[in-house]
PDB file of C-alpha atoms and ligand atoms in Angstrom:
ATOM      1  CA  MET A  21      10.158  18.886 -11.758  1.00  0.00           C
ATOM      2  CA  LEU A  22      11.111  15.786  -9.756  1.00  0.00           C
ATOM      3  CA  ARG A  23      14.409  14.004 -10.198  1.00  0.00           C
ATOM      4  CA  ILE A  24      14.509  10.251  -9.662  1.00  0.00           C
ATOM      5  CA  ALA A  25      17.727   8.239  -9.381  1.00  0.00           C
ATOM      6  CA  LEU A  26      17.707   4.793 -10.990  1.00  0.00           C
ATOM      7  CA  GLN A  27      20.415   2.157 -11.262  1.00  0.00           C
ATOM      8  CA  SER A  28      22.315   2.826 -14.499  1.00  0.00           C
ATOM      9  CA  LYS A  29      22.904  -0.845 -15.225  1.00  0.00           C
ATOM     10  CA  GLY A  30      22.539  -4.037 -13.279  1.00  0.00           C
ATOM     11  CA  ARG A  31      19.683  -6.055 -11.892  1.00  0.00           C
ATOM     12  CA  LEU A  32      17.280  -3.224 -11.058  1.00  0.00           C
ATOM     13  CA  ASN A  33      17.777  -1.009 -14.118  1.00  0.00           C
ATOM     14  CA  GLU A  34      15.406  -2.689 -16.530  1.00  0.00           C
ATOM     15  CA  LYS A  35      12.638  -3.411 -13.995  1.00  0.00           C
ATOM     16  CA  SER A  36      12.762   0.209 -12.737  1.00  0.00           C
ATOM     17  CA  LEU A  37      12.363   1.561 -16.271  1.00  0.00           C
ATOM     18  CA  GLU A  38       9.613  -0.979 -16.952  1.00  0.00           C
ATOM     19  CA  LEU A  39       7.735   0.233 -13.867  1.00  0.00           C
ATOM     20  CA  LEU A  40       7.951   3.842 -15.095  1.00  0.00           C
ATOM     21  CA  ARG A  41       6.816   2.762 -18.559  1.00  0.00           C
ATOM     22  CA  GLU A  42       3.852   0.811 -17.189  1.00  0.00           C
ATOM     23  CA  ALA A  43       2.970   3.846 -15.088  1.00  0.00           C
ATOM     24  CA  GLY A  44       2.653   5.757 -18.381  1.00  0.00           C
ATOM     25  CA  ILE A  45       5.895   7.708 -17.991  1.00  0.00           C
ATOM     26  CA  SER A  46       8.086   7.837 -21.103  1.00  0.00           C
ATOM     27  CA  VAL A  47      11.795   8.442 -20.641  1.00  0.00           C
ATOM     28  CA  GLU A  48      14.471   8.292 -23.271  1.00  0.00           C
ATOM     29  CA  GLU A  49      16.460   5.092 -22.955  1.00  0.00           C
ATOM     30  CA  ASN A  50      19.785   5.371 -21.164  1.00  0.00           C
ATOM     31  CA  ASN A  51      22.076   5.784 -24.219  1.00  0.00           C
ATOM     32  CA  ARG A  52      24.988   6.432 -21.844  1.00  0.00           C
ATOM     33  CA  LYS A  53      23.397   9.685 -20.731  1.00  0.00           C
ATOM     34  CA  LEU A  54      23.520  10.533 -17.048  1.00  0.00           C
ATOM     35  CA  LEU A  55      20.241  12.427 -17.092  1.00  0.00           C
ATOM     36  CA  SER A  56      17.118  12.077 -19.231  1.00  0.00           C
ATOM     37  CA  LYS A  57      13.789  13.895 -19.077  1.00  0.00           C
ATOM     38  CA  SER A  58      10.350  12.400 -19.423  1.00  0.00           C
ATOM     39  CA  SER A  59       8.348  13.747 -22.344  1.00  0.00           C
ATOM     40  CA  ASN A  60       4.974  13.357 -20.611  1.00  0.00           C
ATOM     41  CA  PHE A  61       5.518  13.617 -16.834  1.00  0.00           C
ATOM     42  CA  PRO A  62       7.346  16.251 -14.750  1.00  0.00           C
ATOM     43  CA  ILE A  63      10.245  13.967 -13.921  1.00  0.00           C
ATOM     44  CA  GLU A  64      13.842  13.445 -14.990  1.00  0.00           C
ATOM     45  CA  VAL A  65      15.886  10.304 -14.501  1.00  0.00           C
ATOM     46  CA  LEU A  66      19.405  10.354 -13.073  1.00  0.00           C
ATOM     47  CA  TYR A  67      21.302   7.120 -13.762  1.00  0.00           C
ATOM     48  CA  LEU A  68      23.704   6.055 -10.990  1.00  0.00           C
ATOM     49  CA  ARG A  69      25.430   3.045  -9.441  1.00  0.00           C
ATOM     50  CA  ASP A  70      23.091   1.565  -6.873  1.00  0.00           C
ATOM     51  CA  ASP A  71      25.646   2.173  -4.073  1.00  0.00           C
ATOM     52  CA  ASP A  72      25.363   5.939  -4.647  1.00  0.00           C
ATOM     53  CA  ILE A  73      21.572   6.206  -4.767  1.00  0.00           C
ATOM     54  CA  PRO A  74      20.781   6.420  -1.008  1.00  0.00           C
ATOM     55  CA  GLN A  75      23.256   9.263  -0.428  1.00  0.00           C
ATOM     56  CA  THR A  76      22.222  11.145  -3.569  1.00  0.00           C
ATOM     57  CA  VAL A  77      18.597  11.032  -2.425  1.00  0.00           C
ATOM     58  CA  SER A  78      19.439  11.732   1.198  1.00  0.00           C
ATOM     59  CA  CYS A  79      21.173  15.001   0.354  1.00  0.00           C
ATOM     60  CA  GLY A  80      18.523  16.047  -2.180  1.00  0.00           C
ATOM     61  CA  ILE A  81      20.535  15.853  -5.420  1.00  0.00           C
ATOM     62  CA  ALA A  82      17.766  13.486  -6.478  1.00  0.00           C
ATOM     63  CA  ASP A  83      14.325  13.797  -4.884  1.00  0.00           C
ATOM     64  CA  LEU A  84      13.455  10.137  -5.309  1.00  0.00           C
ATOM     65  CA  GLY A  85      15.306   6.917  -5.987  1.00  0.00           C
ATOM     66  CA  ILE A  86      14.679   3.273  -6.715  1.00  0.00           C
ATOM     67  CA  VAL A  87      17.185   0.982  -5.028  1.00  0.00           C
ATOM     68  CA  GLY A  88      17.416  -2.317  -3.162  1.00  0.00           C
ATOM     69  CA  TYR A  89      16.185  -2.033   0.435  1.00  0.00           C
ATOM     70  CA  ASN A  90      19.445  -3.766   1.425  1.00  0.00           C
ATOM     71  CA  GLU A  91      21.423  -0.772   0.096  1.00  0.00           C
ATOM     72  CA  VAL A  92      19.199   1.669   1.991  1.00  0.00           C
ATOM     73  CA  VAL A  93      19.781  -0.149   5.282  1.00  0.00           C
ATOM     74  CA  GLU A  94      23.499  -0.714   4.675  1.00  0.00           C
ATOM     75  CA  ARG A  95      24.299   2.885   3.671  1.00  0.00           C
ATOM     76  CA  ASN A  96      22.207   4.237   6.551  1.00  0.00           C
ATOM     77  CA  HIS A  97      21.691   7.720   5.058  1.00  0.00           C
ATOM     78  CA  PRO A  98      18.488   9.414   6.209  1.00  0.00           C
ATOM     79  CA  VAL A  99      15.889   8.814   3.492  1.00  0.00           C
ATOM     80  CA  GLU A 100      12.173   8.097   3.554  1.00  0.00           C
ATOM     81  CA  VAL A 101      11.086   4.694   2.253  1.00  0.00           C
ATOM     82  CA  LEU A 102       7.851   5.499   0.402  1.00  0.00           C
ATOM     83  CA  GLN A 103       6.939   2.213  -1.216  1.00  0.00           C
ATOM     84  CA  HIS A 104       8.088  -1.405  -1.584  1.00  0.00           C
ATOM     85  CA  LEU A 105       8.066  -2.184  -5.293  1.00  0.00           C
ATOM     86  CA  GLU A 106       8.069  -5.993  -5.169  1.00  0.00           C
ATOM     87  CA  PHE A 107      10.824  -6.648  -7.692  1.00  0.00           C
ATOM     88  CA  GLY A 108      14.515  -7.406  -7.096  1.00  0.00           C
ATOM     89  CA  LYS A 109      13.427  -9.699  -4.282  1.00  0.00           C
ATOM     90  CA  CYS A 110      16.249 -11.360  -2.379  1.00  0.00           C
ATOM     91  CA  ARG A 111      17.451 -12.059   1.143  1.00  0.00           C
ATOM     92  CA  LEU A 112      20.680 -11.418   3.019  1.00  0.00           C
ATOM     93  CA  SER A 113      21.868 -14.596   4.621  1.00  0.00           C
ATOM     94  CA  LEU A 114      24.726 -16.171   6.497  1.00  0.00           C
ATOM     95  CA  ALA A 115      26.196 -19.289   4.908  1.00  0.00           C
ATOM     96  CA  ILE A 116      28.919 -21.730   5.902  1.00  0.00           C
ATOM     97  CA  PRO A 117      30.610 -24.708   4.196  1.00  0.00           C
ATOM     98  CA  LYS A 118      27.949 -27.385   3.840  1.00  0.00           C
ATOM     99  CA  TYR A 119      30.000 -30.145   5.515  1.00  0.00           C
ATOM    100  CA  ILE A 120      30.106 -28.193   8.833  1.00  0.00           C
ATOM    101  CA  GLU A 121      27.357 -28.919  11.317  1.00  0.00           C
ATOM    102  CA  TYR A 122      25.529 -25.736  12.353  1.00  0.00           C
ATOM    103  CA  PRO A 123      24.563 -25.483  16.024  1.00  0.00           C
ATOM    104  CA  GLY A 124      22.940 -21.990  15.873  1.00  0.00           C
ATOM    105  CA  PRO A 125      24.092 -18.336  15.691  1.00  0.00           C
ATOM    106  CA  GLY A 126      26.617 -18.934  18.537  1.00  0.00           C
ATOM    107  CA  PHE A 127      28.651 -20.794  15.904  1.00  0.00           C
ATOM    108  CA  PHE A 128      29.808 -17.415  14.572  1.00  0.00           C
ATOM    109  CA  ASP A 129      31.424 -16.312  17.854  1.00  0.00           C
ATOM    110  CA  GLY A 130      35.101 -15.703  17.124  1.00  0.00           C
ATOM    111  CA  LYS A 131      34.711 -16.635  13.436  1.00  0.00           C
ATOM    112  CA  LYS A 132      35.655 -14.625  10.330  1.00  0.00           C
ATOM    113  CA  ILE A 133      32.816 -13.663   7.986  1.00  0.00           C
ATOM    114  CA  ALA A 134      33.291 -12.172   4.524  1.00  0.00           C
ATOM    115  CA  THR A 135      30.680  -9.725   3.244  1.00  0.00           C
ATOM    116  CA  SER A 136      29.952  -6.601   1.205  1.00  0.00           C
ATOM    117  CA  TYR A 137      27.319  -5.644   3.799  1.00  0.00           C
ATOM    118  CA  PRO A 138      29.318  -5.054   6.997  1.00  0.00           C
ATOM    119  CA  GLY A 139      26.844  -2.553   8.506  1.00  0.00           C
ATOM    120  CA  ILE A 140      23.816  -4.878   8.442  1.00  0.00           C
ATOM    121  CA  LEU A 141      25.905  -7.805   9.666  1.00  0.00           C
ATOM    122  CA  ARG A 142      27.503  -5.826  12.484  1.00  0.00           C
ATOM    123  CA  SER A 143      24.157  -4.709  13.902  1.00  0.00           C
ATOM    124  CA  TYR A 144      22.758  -8.262  13.573  1.00  0.00           C
ATOM    125  CA  PHE A 145      25.625  -9.700  15.634  1.00  0.00           C
ATOM    126  CA  GLU A 146      25.595  -6.803  18.110  1.00  0.00           C
ATOM    127  CA  ASN A 147      21.920  -7.494  18.820  1.00  0.00           C
ATOM    128  CA  LYS A 148      22.726 -11.126  19.474  1.00  0.00           C
ATOM    129  CA  GLY A 149      25.835 -10.329  21.531  1.00  0.00           C
ATOM    130  CA  ILE A 150      28.060 -12.312  19.189  1.00  0.00           C
ATOM    131  CA  ALA A 151      31.631 -11.167  18.488  1.00  0.00           C
ATOM    132  CA  CYS A 152      32.942 -12.112  15.074  1.00  0.00           C
ATOM    133  CA  GLU A 153      35.502 -10.648  12.715  1.00  0.00           C
ATOM    134  CA  ILE A 154      33.900  -9.043   9.667  1.00  0.00           C
ATOM    135  CA  ARG A 155      36.025  -9.040   6.518  1.00  0.00           C
ATOM    136  CA  GLU A 156      34.638  -6.524   4.070  1.00  0.00           C
ATOM    137  CA  ILE A 157      35.198  -7.464   0.441  1.00  0.00           C
ATOM    138  CA  ALA A 158      33.721  -5.914  -2.668  1.00  0.00           C
ATOM    139  CA  GLY A 159      32.861  -8.967  -4.774  1.00  0.00           C
ATOM    140  CA  SER A 160      33.013 -12.762  -5.173  1.00  0.00           C
ATOM    141  CA  VAL A 161      32.186 -13.117  -1.489  1.00  0.00           C
ATOM    142  CA  GLU A 162      31.082 -16.707  -2.062  1.00  0.00           C
ATOM    143  CA  ILE A 163      34.601 -17.999  -2.759  1.00  0.00           C
ATOM    144  CA  SER A 164      36.033 -16.650   0.534  1.00  0.00           C
ATOM    145  CA  PRO A 165      35.665 -19.866   2.599  1.00  0.00           C
ATOM    146  CA  SER A 166      37.236 -22.066  -0.105  1.00  0.00           C
ATOM    147  CA  ILE A 167      40.340 -19.845  -0.339  1.00  0.00           C
ATOM    148  CA  GLY A 168      40.701 -19.630   3.445  1.00  0.00           C
ATOM    149  CA  LEU A 169      39.728 -15.971   3.733  1.00  0.00           C
ATOM    150  CA  ALA A 170      36.738 -16.579   5.991  1.00  0.00           C
ATOM    151  CA  ASP A 171      34.816 -19.269   7.895  1.00  0.00           C
ATOM    152  CA  GLY A 172      31.512 -18.169   6.442  1.00  0.00           C
ATOM    153  CA  ILE A 173      29.882 -15.494   4.314  1.00  0.00           C
ATOM    154  CA  PHE A 174      27.063 -13.003   4.557  1.00  0.00           C
ATOM    155  CA  ASP A 175      25.636 -12.221   1.126  1.00  0.00           C
ATOM    156  CA  ILE A 176      22.615 -11.709  -1.072  1.00  0.00           C
ATOM    157  CA  VAL A 177      20.779 -14.910  -1.940  1.00  0.00           C
ATOM    158  CA  SER A 178      17.988 -15.240  -4.421  1.00  0.00           C
ATOM    159  CA  SER A 179      17.669 -18.742  -5.955  1.00  0.00           C
ATOM    160  CA  GLY A 180      20.412 -20.165  -3.745  1.00  0.00           C
ATOM    161  CA  GLY A 181      22.288 -21.524  -6.798  1.00  0.00           C
ATOM    162  CA  THR A 182      25.465 -19.537  -6.106  1.00  0.00           C
ATOM    163  CA  LEU A 183      25.730 -20.967  -2.592  1.00  0.00           C
ATOM    164  CA  VAL A 184      25.203 -24.528  -3.823  1.00  0.00           C
ATOM    165  CA  ARG A 185      27.797 -24.124  -6.587  1.00  0.00           C
ATOM    166  CA  ASN A 186      30.313 -22.995  -3.966  1.00  0.00           C
ATOM    167  CA  GLY A 187      29.627 -25.793  -1.486  1.00  0.00           C
ATOM    168  CA  LEU A 188      27.885 -23.495   1.012  1.00  0.00           C
ATOM    169  CA  ALA A 189      24.715 -23.928   3.046  1.00  0.00           C
ATOM    170  CA  GLU A 190      22.447 -21.040   4.054  1.00  0.00           C
ATOM    171  CA  VAL A 191      22.079 -21.118   7.846  1.00  0.00           C
ATOM    172  CA  GLU A 192      20.493 -17.778   8.879  1.00  0.00           C
ATOM    173  CA  THR A 193      18.343 -15.272   6.983  1.00  0.00           C
ATOM    174  CA  VAL A 194      19.114 -11.849   8.403  1.00  0.00           C
ATOM    175  CA  MET A 195      16.881  -9.691   6.225  1.00  0.00           C
ATOM    176  CA  GLU A 196      14.521  -9.748   3.237  1.00  0.00           C
ATOM    177  CA  SER A 197      14.828  -7.135   0.531  1.00  0.00           C
ATOM    178  CA  ASP A 198      13.133  -5.828  -2.586  1.00  0.00           C
ATOM    179  CA  ALA A 199      13.435  -2.641  -4.621  1.00  0.00           C
ATOM    180  CA  VAL A 200      12.029   0.390  -2.789  1.00  0.00           C
ATOM    181  CA  LEU A 201      11.054   3.919  -3.751  1.00  0.00           C
ATOM    182  CA  ILE A 202      12.909   6.331  -1.475  1.00  0.00           C
ATOM    183  CA  ALA A 203      12.620  10.100  -1.058  1.00  0.00           C
ATOM    184  CA  THR A 204      14.595  13.001   0.350  1.00  0.00           C
ATOM    185  CA  PRO A 205      13.149  13.798   3.789  1.00  0.00           C
ATOM    186  CA  GLY A 206      11.070  17.003   3.771  1.00  0.00           C
ATOM    187  CA  LEU A 207      10.353  17.461   0.038  1.00  0.00           C
ATOM    188  CA  ASP A 208       8.464  20.676  -0.754  1.00  0.00           C
ATOM    189  CA  GLU A 209       4.700  20.584  -1.275  1.00  0.00           C
ATOM    190  CA  GLU A 210       4.746  20.618  -5.056  1.00  0.00           C
ATOM    191  CA  LYS A 211       7.218  17.748  -5.205  1.00  0.00           C
ATOM    192  CA  VAL A 212       5.177  15.776  -2.677  1.00  0.00           C
ATOM    193  CA  ARG A 213       2.094  16.242  -4.917  1.00  0.00           C
ATOM    194  CA  THR A 214       3.949  14.900  -7.961  1.00  0.00           C
ATOM    195  CA  ALA A 215       5.463  12.055  -5.920  1.00  0.00           C
ATOM    196  CA  ASP A 216       1.957  11.119  -4.706  1.00  0.00           C
ATOM    197  CA  ILE A 217       0.709  10.845  -8.284  1.00  0.00           C
ATOM    198  CA  LEU A 218       3.711   8.689  -9.155  1.00  0.00           C
ATOM    199  CA  MET A 219       3.116   6.438  -6.144  1.00  0.00           C
ATOM    200  CA  SER A 220      -0.540   5.929  -6.895  1.00  0.00           C
ATOM    201  CA  ARG A 221       0.364   4.988 -10.481  1.00  0.00           C
ATOM    202  CA  PHE A 222       2.945   2.524  -9.149  1.00  0.00           C
ATOM    203  CA  THR A 223       0.315   1.087  -6.802  1.00  0.00           C
ATOM    204  CA  SER A 224      -2.046   0.544  -9.758  1.00  0.00           C
ATOM    205  CA  VAL A 225       0.669  -1.200 -11.767  1.00  0.00           C
ATOM    206  CA  LEU A 226       1.694  -3.415  -8.845  1.00  0.00           C
ATOM    207  CA  ARG A 227      -1.910  -4.342  -8.023  1.00  0.00           C
ATOM    208  CA  SER A 228      -2.633  -5.479 -11.569  1.00  0.00           C
ATOM    209  CA  ARG A 229       0.463  -7.686 -11.729  1.00  0.00           C
ATOM    210  CA  GLY A 230      -0.418 -11.353 -11.399  1.00  0.00           C
ATOM    211  CA  LYS A 231      -4.142 -10.629 -11.804  1.00  0.00           C
ATOM    212  CA  LYS A 232      -6.585 -11.795 -14.490  1.00  0.00           C
ATOM    213  CA  TYR A 233     -10.046 -10.624 -15.452  1.00  0.00           C
ATOM    214  CA  MET A 234     -12.539 -13.475 -15.469  1.00  0.00           C
ATOM    215  CA  LEU A 235     -15.949 -13.473 -17.169  1.00  0.00           C
ATOM    216  CA  VAL A 236     -18.265 -16.382 -16.591  1.00  0.00           C
ATOM    217  CA  ASN A 237     -21.904 -17.197 -17.386  1.00  0.00           C
ATOM    218  CA  VAL A 238     -23.867 -18.884 -14.611  1.00  0.00           C
ATOM    219  CA  PRO A 239     -27.477 -20.018 -14.168  1.00  0.00           C
ATOM    220  CA  ASN A 240     -29.190 -17.534 -11.838  1.00  0.00           C
ATOM    221  CA  GLU A 241     -29.817 -20.107  -9.121  1.00  0.00           C
ATOM    222  CA  LYS A 242     -26.055 -20.724  -8.946  1.00  0.00           C
ATOM    223  CA  ILE A 243     -24.992 -17.068  -8.591  1.00  0.00           C
ATOM    224  CA  GLU A 244     -24.554 -17.237  -4.851  1.00  0.00           C
ATOM    225  CA  GLU A 245     -22.366 -20.323  -5.050  1.00  0.00           C
ATOM    226  CA  ALA A 246     -20.333 -18.839  -7.893  1.00  0.00           C
ATOM    227  CA  LEU A 247     -19.731 -15.650  -5.935  1.00  0.00           C
ATOM    228  CA  LYS A 248     -18.216 -17.710  -3.152  1.00  0.00           C
ATOM    229  CA  ILE A 249     -15.735 -19.136  -5.648  1.00  0.00           C
ATOM    230  CA  ILE A 250     -14.789 -15.819  -7.211  1.00  0.00           C
ATOM    231  CA  PRO A 251     -15.096 -13.064  -4.648  1.00  0.00           C
ATOM    232  CA  SER A 252     -13.694  -9.974  -6.349  1.00  0.00           C
ATOM    233  CA  MET A 253     -11.739  -6.994  -5.027  1.00  0.00           C
ATOM    234  CA  LYS A 254     -14.818  -5.097  -3.823  1.00  0.00           C
ATOM    235  CA  SER A 255     -17.859  -6.731  -5.298  1.00  0.00           C
ATOM    236  CA  PRO A 256     -17.945  -8.637  -8.611  1.00  0.00           C
ATOM    237  CA  THR A 257     -19.968  -7.214 -11.504  1.00  0.00           C
ATOM    238  CA  LEU A 258     -23.193  -9.110 -12.145  1.00  0.00           C
ATOM    239  CA  LEU A 259     -25.013  -8.658 -15.489  1.00  0.00           C
ATOM    240  CA  PRO A 260     -28.208 -10.319 -16.707  1.00  0.00           C
ATOM    241  CA  LEU A 261     -27.833 -12.157 -20.057  1.00  0.00           C
ATOM    242  CA  ALA A 262     -30.328 -11.943 -22.934  1.00  0.00           C
ATOM    243  CA  ASP A 263     -30.900 -15.649 -22.347  1.00  0.00           C
ATOM    244  CA  LYS A 264     -33.336 -15.523 -19.383  1.00  0.00           C
ATOM    245  CA  GLY A 265     -32.274 -17.403 -16.283  1.00  0.00           C
ATOM    246  CA  TRP A 266     -28.554 -16.724 -16.855  1.00  0.00           C
ATOM    247  CA  SER A 267     -26.185 -14.005 -15.671  1.00  0.00           C
ATOM    248  CA  ALA A 268     -22.590 -13.042 -16.334  1.00  0.00           C
ATOM    249  CA  ILE A 269     -20.156 -12.492 -13.492  1.00  0.00           C
ATOM    250  CA  HIS A 270     -17.044 -10.374 -14.038  1.00  0.00           C
ATOM    251  CA  ALA A 271     -14.307 -10.566 -11.427  1.00  0.00           C
ATOM    252  CA  VAL A 272     -10.604  -9.953 -10.859  1.00  0.00           C
ATOM    253  CA  VAL A 273      -8.736 -13.058  -9.712  1.00  0.00           C
ATOM    254  CA  ASP A 274      -5.160 -14.069  -8.974  1.00  0.00           C
ATOM    255  CA  GLU A 275      -3.541 -15.671 -11.996  1.00  0.00           C
ATOM    256  CA  SER A 276      -2.364 -18.562  -9.846  1.00  0.00           C
ATOM    257  CA  GLU A 277      -5.970 -19.417  -8.927  1.00  0.00           C
ATOM    258  CA  VAL A 278      -7.543 -19.181 -12.384  1.00  0.00           C
ATOM    259  CA  TRP A 279      -7.574 -22.919 -13.221  1.00  0.00           C
ATOM    260  CA  GLU A 280      -8.742 -24.061  -9.839  1.00  0.00           C
ATOM    261  CA  LYS A 281     -11.583 -21.514  -9.881  1.00  0.00           C
ATOM    262  CA  ALA A 282     -12.555 -22.385 -13.453  1.00  0.00           C
ATOM    263  CA  ASP A 283     -12.795 -26.088 -12.544  1.00  0.00           C
ATOM    264  CA  ARG A 284     -15.000 -25.345  -9.526  1.00  0.00           C
ATOM    265  CA  LEU A 285     -17.206 -22.993 -11.569  1.00  0.00           C
ATOM    266  CA  LYS A 286     -17.694 -25.629 -14.275  1.00  0.00           C
ATOM    267  CA  LYS A 287     -18.725 -28.145 -11.628  1.00  0.00           C
ATOM    268  CA  ILE A 288     -21.619 -25.937 -10.502  1.00  0.00           C
ATOM    269  CA  GLY A 289     -22.801 -25.470 -14.091  1.00  0.00           C
ATOM    270  CA  ALA A 290     -20.996 -22.306 -15.227  1.00  0.00           C
ATOM    271  CA  GLU A 291     -20.318 -21.933 -18.954  1.00  0.00           C
ATOM    272  CA  ASP A 292     -18.255 -19.787 -21.335  1.00  0.00           C
ATOM    273  CA  ILE A 293     -15.477 -18.945 -18.937  1.00  0.00           C
ATOM    274  CA  LEU A 294     -13.354 -16.192 -20.412  1.00  0.00           C
ATOM    275  CA  VAL A 295     -10.021 -15.156 -18.858  1.00  0.00           C
ATOM    276  CA  LEU A 296      -8.446 -11.900 -19.990  1.00  0.00           C
ATOM    277  CA  SER A 297      -5.169 -10.271 -19.076  1.00  0.00           C
ATOM    278  CA  MET A 298      -5.452  -7.097 -17.060  1.00  0.00           C
ATOM    279  CA  GLU A 299      -3.312  -4.144 -17.977  1.00  0.00           C
ATOM    280  CA  LYS A 300      -4.120  -1.635 -15.264  1.00  0.00           C
ATOM    281  CA  LEU A 301      -6.134  -1.552 -12.106  1.00  0.00           C
ATOM    282  CA  ILE A 302      -6.639   2.109 -11.299  1.00  0.00           C
ATOM    283  CA  ILE A 303      -8.167   2.773  -7.915  1.00  0.00           C
TER     284      ILE A 303
HETATM  285  O1  PRT B 409      26.900  -1.544 -10.733  1.00  0.00           O
HETATM  286  P1  PRT B 409      26.071  -1.330  -9.502  1.00  0.00           P
HETATM  287  O2  PRT B 409      26.888  -0.982  -8.281  1.00  0.00           O
HETATM  288  O3  PRT B 409      24.933  -0.383  -9.764  1.00  0.00           O
HETATM  289  O4  PRT B 409      25.336  -2.741  -9.220  1.00  0.00           O
HETATM  290  P2  PRT B 409      25.720  -3.952  -8.266  1.00  0.00           P
HETATM  291  O5  PRT B 409      26.569  -4.909  -9.039  1.00  0.00           O
HETATM  292  O6  PRT B 409      26.241  -3.458  -6.947  1.00  0.00           O
HETATM  293  O7  PRT B 409      24.304  -4.575  -7.929  1.00  0.00           O
HETATM  294  P3  PRT B 409      23.415  -5.620  -8.754  1.00  0.00           P
HETATM  295  O8  PRT B 409      22.957  -5.036 -10.038  1.00  0.00           O
HETATM  296  O9  PRT B 409      24.073  -6.975  -8.789  1.00  0.00           O
HETATM  297  O10 PRT B 409      22.176  -5.755  -7.729  1.00  0.00           O
HETATM  298  C1  PRT B 409      21.357  -4.673  -7.447  1.00  0.00           C
HETATM  299  C2  PRT B 409      20.339  -5.076  -6.401  1.00  0.00           C
HETATM  300  O11 PRT B 409      19.564  -6.178  -6.882  1.00  0.00           O
HETATM  301  C3  PRT B 409      20.892  -5.610  -5.090  1.00  0.00           C
HETATM  302  O12 PRT B 409      21.313  -4.558  -4.215  1.00  0.00           O
HETATM  303  C4  PRT B 409      19.699  -6.363  -4.525  1.00  0.00           C
HETATM  304  O13 PRT B 409      18.823  -5.456  -3.876  1.00  0.00           O
HETATM  305  C5  PRT B 409      19.006  -6.901  -5.783  1.00  0.00           C
HETATM  306  N1  PRT B 409      19.211  -8.352  -6.018  1.00  0.00           N
HETATM  307  C6  PRT B 409      18.204  -9.252  -6.183  1.00  0.00           C
HETATM  308  C7  PRT B 409      20.386  -9.016  -6.129  1.00  0.00           C
HETATM  309  C8  PRT B 409      20.068 -10.364  -6.354  1.00  0.00           C
HETATM  310  N2  PRT B 409      18.703 -10.471  -6.389  1.00  0.00           N
HETATM  311  C9  PRT B 409      21.136 -11.325  -6.505  1.00  0.00           C
HETATM  312  N3  PRT B 409      20.849 -12.509  -6.689  1.00  0.00           N
HETATM  313  N4  PRT B 409      21.681  -8.615  -6.062  1.00  0.00           N
HETATM  314  C10 PRT B 409      22.665  -9.500  -6.216  1.00  0.00           C
HETATM  315  N5  PRT B 409      22.458 -10.847  -6.419  1.00  0.00           N
HETATM  316  C11 PRT B 409      23.679 -11.695  -6.555  1.00  0.00           C
HETATM  317  C12 PRT B 409      24.332 -12.036  -5.189  1.00  0.00           C
HETATM  318  O14 PRT B 409      25.260 -11.041  -4.824  1.00  0.00           O
HETATM  319  C13 PRT B 409      25.007 -13.383  -5.437  1.00  0.00           C
HETATM  320  O15 PRT B 409      26.269 -13.194  -6.045  1.00  0.00           O
HETATM  321  O16 PRT B 409      23.391 -12.933  -7.130  1.00  0.00           O
HETATM  322  C14 PRT B 409      24.081 -13.993  -6.459  1.00  0.00           C
HETATM  323  C15 PRT B 409      23.121 -14.898  -5.746  1.00  0.00           C
HETATM  324  O17 PRT B 409      22.062 -15.256  -6.586  1.00  0.00           O
HETATM  325  P4  PRT B 409      21.452 -16.732  -6.523  1.00  0.00           P
HETATM  326  O18 PRT B 409      20.238 -16.655  -7.408  1.00  0.00           O
HETATM  327  O19 PRT B 409      22.478 -17.676  -7.067  1.00  0.00           O
HETATM  328  O20 PRT B 409      21.107 -17.040  -5.079  1.00  0.00           O
HETATM  329 ZN1   ZN B 410      26.558  -1.654  -6.355  1.00  0.00          ZN
END
């Protein structure tokens, strides 16, 4: 039985549970319980604050965890990063009041910076040989410059709206982050086997996100041209139609490219273009 630590509430909670659900793993909803077992997969979920997940996994109280990569780097506990999960995307950036001209990282020499991520910031400045005073605060970092607590901030940015609302401009991106699957180093063989199954299910779910299944009928003499427009993952499926001289092509395409591809296919004489949503792509 594997134990996986998930954020109990907050930005990553719902998406982590959704990933498990899409991977076919049913767990009882949180209901204020600390621990809940899956009814159809050898795993139990331990709900924690995100700050505690790296350490809990590092020392083996949980075998796996899903947490922001930023937390993994900041906490610096030995864990293995098994997989980037592509949700909870954000960046950690330096920002200063927007009316100040920014000459480059040297600006921060001798300045005070407020942050909840002192470890990442310290190593960034050490690498650049810049000496600044780091003021660690737990929350509302973005108001620090306006109340005179700091000259700039180092914080998580996603849309950038919080910075704009507080009169700040993002001047350096120090690191990119998304949710990651982490593991205790040196899991035993049986746990590694179960974790591998979990990871390959996650991979299937992630691969099918943003993809559509496209079916299109083309005159046989246009097949080659059509295949240039919709190259599939390996090779598209090609089926002869009852109507002689026509074939159907089935292919997996990025959702963002569906319209553009459909327009180009119509131009070369394709008909009956069908676009279906794709639930799973199991490889
Ligand atoms: O209670 P617990 O300790 O578990 O949660 P928490 O409050 O510490 O963390 P939470 O739930 O806010 O965030 C969990 C993780 O989500 C973070 O560690 C990041 O990996 C990821 N993430 C993704 C974000 C954001 N996007 C994000 N936008 N975490 C925080 N923010 C905040 C940021 O701190 C800033 O205040 O949103 C604001 C900026 O957002 P924009 O869109 O205005 O730029
Ligand atoms: Zn937290």
